[in-house]
């Protein structure tokens, strides 16, 4: 009986030697792979050791294997292979280091710019259960970069902070213990700030954790005078 296989087309580009990208086509035995990440690991280990991609936990927690898969963003460790042709591209809006690996420096710069840490009003302040429930919708972000890549504004405006940065900002705006509310809001009042968001909801569609960055952005807008 013929063994079942999966077909997968993988984006390949090495900026040190290539002038244009291409898609290389592979077949992977179904007995060796269930998810897209399984297939990429099999390709790297048994077919083409030059394939470059990021992956770590394989449990949908670290966010390092975020990619554009079969027409939408997702985590390669969670997206199952489908019959027919699977197609894998790197995250968008960021320079390609090699193949499916991108340079996330701008993503991290924008994230750090919103001061993604708690500054307490006092050492004695304790978070209430009710307040913890209030911020629950923001804390599951795994910083995979999918929302940043799906956002049209990050592509046309290099100064725009991007959805992930705004989610973490809203997390601290909602935290009753935080002392930097005014400073945080001041950061995103300018022309590259939160009002540059056009509410296209691409970020919501891309988020693998269903955080809904667009709703967090709307909440921030309501807090700005």
Tab-separated table of C-alpha atoms in Angstrom:
chain	number	residue	atom	x	y	z
A	1	UNK	CA	0.000	0.000	0.000
A	2	UNK	CA	1.406	3.376	-1.027
A	3	UNK	CA	2.326	5.591	1.897
A	4	UNK	CA	0.377	8.817	2.250
A	5	UNK	CA	2.412	11.972	1.695
A	6	UNK	CA	1.977	15.696	2.189
A	7	UNK	CA	3.154	18.262	-0.344
A	8	UNK	CA	4.609	21.504	0.911
A	9	UNK	CA	5.951	24.552	-0.931
A	10	UNK	CA	8.436	26.499	1.172
A	11	UNK	CA	9.577	30.088	0.619
A	12	UNK	CA	13.339	30.240	0.085
A	13	UNK	CA	15.504	33.342	-0.013
A	14	UNK	CA	19.059	34.049	1.099
A	15	UNK	CA	19.783	37.797	0.787
A	16	UNK	CA	23.528	37.083	0.787
A	17	UNK	CA	23.369	35.280	-2.543
A	18	UNK	CA	19.849	35.396	-4.042
A	19	UNK	CA	18.383	38.210	-6.120
A	20	UNK	CA	14.807	36.919	-5.861
A	21	UNK	CA	12.843	34.497	-3.741
A	22	UNK	CA	11.532	31.125	-4.890
A	23	UNK	CA	9.395	28.294	-3.586
A	24	UNK	CA	10.990	24.877	-3.212
A	25	UNK	CA	8.633	21.919	-3.293
A	26	UNK	CA	8.938	18.924	-0.992
A	27	UNK	CA	7.033	15.776	-0.143
A	28	UNK	CA	6.875	14.579	3.452
A	29	UNK	CA	5.610	11.158	4.613
A	30	UNK	CA	2.381	11.480	6.601
A	31	UNK	CA	3.841	9.095	9.173
A	32	UNK	CA	6.545	11.672	9.943
A	33	UNK	CA	4.504	14.881	10.145
A	34	UNK	CA	1.157	16.131	11.397
A	35	UNK	CA	1.859	19.841	11.635
A	36	UNK	CA	3.651	22.291	9.364
A	37	UNK	CA	6.482	22.493	11.897
A	38	UNK	CA	6.838	18.703	11.842
A	39	UNK	CA	7.215	18.914	8.076
A	40	UNK	CA	9.797	21.714	8.218
A	41	UNK	CA	11.862	19.820	10.765
A	42	UNK	CA	11.690	16.669	8.623
A	43	UNK	CA	12.786	18.634	5.542
A	44	UNK	CA	15.698	20.211	7.402
A	45	UNK	CA	16.836	16.943	8.992
A	46	UNK	CA	16.379	14.556	6.062
A	47	UNK	CA	16.060	16.469	2.791
A	48	UNK	CA	17.653	19.925	2.868
A	49	UNK	CA	19.796	20.961	5.817
A	50	UNK	CA	20.093	24.533	4.518
A	51	UNK	CA	16.444	25.373	5.306
A	52	UNK	CA	16.260	28.127	7.945
A	53	UNK	CA	13.347	28.749	10.320
A	54	UNK	CA	12.713	29.426	14.000
A	55	UNK	CA	11.036	27.055	16.447
A	56	UNK	CA	11.342	26.276	20.119
A	57	UNK	CA	8.644	24.940	22.427
A	58	UNK	CA	6.438	23.106	19.865
A	59	UNK	CA	3.493	23.777	22.206
A	60	UNK	CA	2.087	27.064	20.890
A	61	UNK	CA	3.565	29.042	23.775
A	62	UNK	CA	6.812	30.644	22.641
A	63	UNK	CA	5.566	32.190	19.382
A	64	UNK	CA	8.863	31.661	17.578
A	65	UNK	CA	7.387	29.557	14.758
A	66	UNK	CA	4.845	32.159	13.563
A	67	UNK	CA	4.603	32.099	9.756
A	68	UNK	CA	2.206	32.747	6.887
A	69	UNK	CA	0.685	29.345	6.162
A	70	UNK	CA	-1.862	28.504	3.493
A	71	UNK	CA	-3.023	32.083	3.171
A	72	UNK	CA	-3.123	33.188	6.806
A	73	UNK	CA	-0.843	33.734	9.770
A	74	UNK	CA	-0.436	31.042	12.389
A	75	UNK	CA	1.971	29.028	14.495
A	76	UNK	CA	3.599	26.258	12.480
A	77	UNK	CA	3.478	23.970	15.512
A	78	UNK	CA	-0.324	24.297	15.661
A	79	UNK	CA	-1.307	24.384	11.988
A	80	UNK	CA	-1.982	20.900	10.670
A	81	UNK	CA	-0.914	19.859	7.201
A	82	UNK	CA	-3.738	19.620	4.672
A	83	UNK	CA	-4.227	17.340	1.663
A	84	UNK	CA	-3.016	18.864	-1.566
A	85	UNK	CA	-0.491	21.697	-1.563
A	86	UNK	CA	0.650	23.383	1.648
A	87	UNK	CA	2.359	26.752	1.197
A	88	UNK	CA	4.578	28.434	3.771
A	89	UNK	CA	5.956	31.980	3.766
A	90	UNK	CA	7.806	34.046	6.409
A	91	UNK	CA	6.220	36.801	8.498
A	92	UNK	CA	5.608	39.976	6.524
A	93	UNK	CA	6.708	43.591	7.141
A	94	UNK	CA	10.136	42.490	8.404
A	95	UNK	CA	13.470	41.942	6.599
A	96	UNK	CA	14.285	38.337	5.742
A	97	UNK	CA	17.399	36.914	7.339
A	98	UNK	CA	17.088	33.618	5.459
A	99	UNK	CA	14.116	31.606	4.187
A	100	UNK	CA	11.432	31.613	6.909
A	101	UNK	CA	13.566	33.488	9.448
A	102	UNK	CA	12.983	37.248	9.717
A	103	UNK	CA	14.704	40.111	11.514
A	104	UNK	CA	12.321	41.185	14.312
A	105	UNK	CA	14.417	44.129	15.495
A	106	UNK	CA	11.772	46.742	14.580
A	107	UNK	CA	9.065	44.682	16.284
A	108	UNK	CA	11.064	44.611	19.524
A	109	UNK	CA	11.975	48.299	19.282
A	110	UNK	CA	8.301	49.257	19.106
A	111	UNK	CA	7.434	46.860	21.905
A	112	UNK	CA	10.123	48.295	24.200
A	113	UNK	CA	9.100	51.879	23.355
A	114	UNK	CA	5.784	51.551	25.234
A	115	UNK	CA	7.563	50.602	28.488
A	116	UNK	CA	6.302	46.984	28.730
A	117	UNK	CA	6.764	46.629	32.487
A	118	UNK	CA	4.920	47.481	35.658
A	119	UNK	CA	5.913	50.565	37.651
A	120	UNK	CA	4.016	50.402	40.929
A	121	UNK	CA	2.303	53.363	42.513
A	122	UNK	CA	3.591	52.078	45.839
A	123	UNK	CA	5.383	49.004	47.153
A	124	UNK	CA	2.304	48.104	49.162
A	125	UNK	CA	-0.155	48.095	46.247
A	126	UNK	CA	-1.615	44.657	45.605
A	127	UNK	CA	-3.626	43.615	42.599
A	128	UNK	CA	-7.212	42.696	43.279
A	129	UNK	CA	-8.863	39.638	41.789
A	130	UNK	CA	-11.310	41.863	39.906
A	131	UNK	CA	-8.477	43.870	38.341
A	132	UNK	CA	-6.616	40.708	37.377
A	133	UNK	CA	-9.728	39.508	35.567
A	134	UNK	CA	-9.921	42.887	33.831
A	135	UNK	CA	-6.468	42.547	32.257
A	136	UNK	CA	-6.911	38.861	31.429
A	137	UNK	CA	-7.738	39.616	27.809
A	138	UNK	CA	-4.251	41.089	27.301
A	139	UNK	CA	-1.839	38.808	29.143
A	140	UNK	CA	-1.900	35.814	26.775
A	141	UNK	CA	0.105	37.601	24.067
A	142	UNK	CA	3.123	35.436	23.169
A	143	UNK	CA	4.848	38.149	21.076
A	144	UNK	CA	4.914	35.996	17.965
A	145	UNK	CA	4.758	39.007	15.632
A	146	UNK	CA	1.833	37.718	13.571
A	147	UNK	CA	-0.345	40.775	14.261
A	148	UNK	CA	2.544	43.117	13.444
A	149	UNK	CA	3.042	41.334	10.120
A	150	UNK	CA	-0.652	41.356	9.244
A	151	UNK	CA	-1.051	45.071	10.044
A	152	UNK	CA	-1.063	47.263	6.938
A	153	UNK	CA	0.123	50.320	8.873
A	154	UNK	CA	3.367	48.686	10.014
A	155	UNK	CA	4.097	48.132	6.340
A	156	UNK	CA	3.581	51.739	5.218
A	157	UNK	CA	4.618	53.622	8.373
A	158	UNK	CA	7.884	52.575	9.998
A	159	UNK	CA	7.112	54.738	13.019
A	160	UNK	CA	3.859	52.952	13.860
A	161	UNK	CA	4.125	50.910	17.045
A	162	UNK	CA	2.025	47.999	15.850
A	163	UNK	CA	-0.716	45.895	17.477
A	164	UNK	CA	1.419	43.856	19.890
A	165	UNK	CA	2.914	46.986	21.454
A	166	UNK	CA	-0.548	48.462	21.924
A	167	UNK	CA	-1.832	45.267	23.547
A	168	UNK	CA	0.905	45.354	26.168
A	169	UNK	CA	0.331	49.071	26.674
A	170	UNK	CA	-3.350	48.465	27.339
A	171	UNK	CA	-2.420	45.703	29.754
A	172	UNK	CA	-0.683	48.258	31.974
A	173	UNK	CA	-3.279	50.980	31.416
A	174	UNK	CA	-5.833	48.541	32.835
A	175	UNK	CA	-3.614	47.589	35.791
A	176	UNK	CA	-4.638	49.573	38.890
A	177	UNK	CA	-1.132	49.246	40.330
A	178	UNK	CA	0.659	51.021	37.481
A	179	UNK	CA	1.991	54.560	37.949
A	180	UNK	CA	2.890	55.405	34.315
A	181	UNK	CA	-0.562	55.891	32.830
A	182	UNK	CA	0.006	59.480	31.624
A	183	UNK	CA	3.497	58.735	30.312
A	184	UNK	CA	2.265	55.712	28.370
A	185	UNK	CA	-0.565	57.644	26.747
A	186	UNK	CA	1.789	60.473	25.819
A	187	UNK	CA	3.916	58.009	23.845
A	188	UNK	CA	1.079	57.162	21.461
A	189	UNK	CA	-0.606	60.561	20.990
A	190	UNK	CA	1.515	61.641	18.010
A	191	UNK	CA	1.124	61.116	14.291
A	192	UNK	CA	2.692	57.652	14.506
A	193	UNK	CA	0.592	56.716	17.502
A	194	UNK	CA	-2.588	54.839	18.167
A	195	UNK	CA	-4.812	56.966	15.926
A	196	UNK	CA	-2.897	55.771	12.877
A	197	UNK	CA	-4.721	52.461	13.290
A	198	UNK	CA	-7.435	52.200	10.610
A	199	UNK	CA	-9.329	49.382	12.348
A	200	UNK	CA	-8.955	46.878	9.515
A	201	UNK	CA	-8.948	43.979	12.024
A	202	UNK	CA	-6.185	42.088	10.205
A	203	UNK	CA	-4.446	41.824	13.572
A	204	UNK	CA	-7.459	40.079	15.100
A	205	UNK	CA	-7.498	37.538	12.287
A	206	UNK	CA	-3.764	36.889	12.600
A	207	UNK	CA	-3.563	36.460	16.388
A	208	UNK	CA	-3.157	32.753	17.271
A	209	UNK	CA	-4.293	33.425	20.852
A	210	UNK	CA	-7.502	35.304	19.997
A	211	UNK	CA	-6.442	38.411	21.917
A	212	UNK	CA	-8.182	40.881	19.591
A	213	UNK	CA	-5.567	43.665	19.354
A	214	UNK	CA	-8.020	45.940	17.520
A	215	UNK	CA	-10.294	46.092	20.557
A	216	UNK	CA	-7.323	46.905	22.794
A	217	UNK	CA	-6.347	49.718	20.436
A	218	UNK	CA	-9.873	51.112	20.574
A	219	UNK	CA	-9.740	51.147	24.385
A	220	UNK	CA	-6.502	53.133	24.289
A	221	UNK	CA	-8.039	55.674	21.903
A	222	UNK	CA	-10.904	56.211	24.348
A	223	UNK	CA	-8.391	57.065	27.102
A	224	UNK	CA	-6.691	59.839	25.146
A	225	UNK	CA	-8.061	63.339	25.669
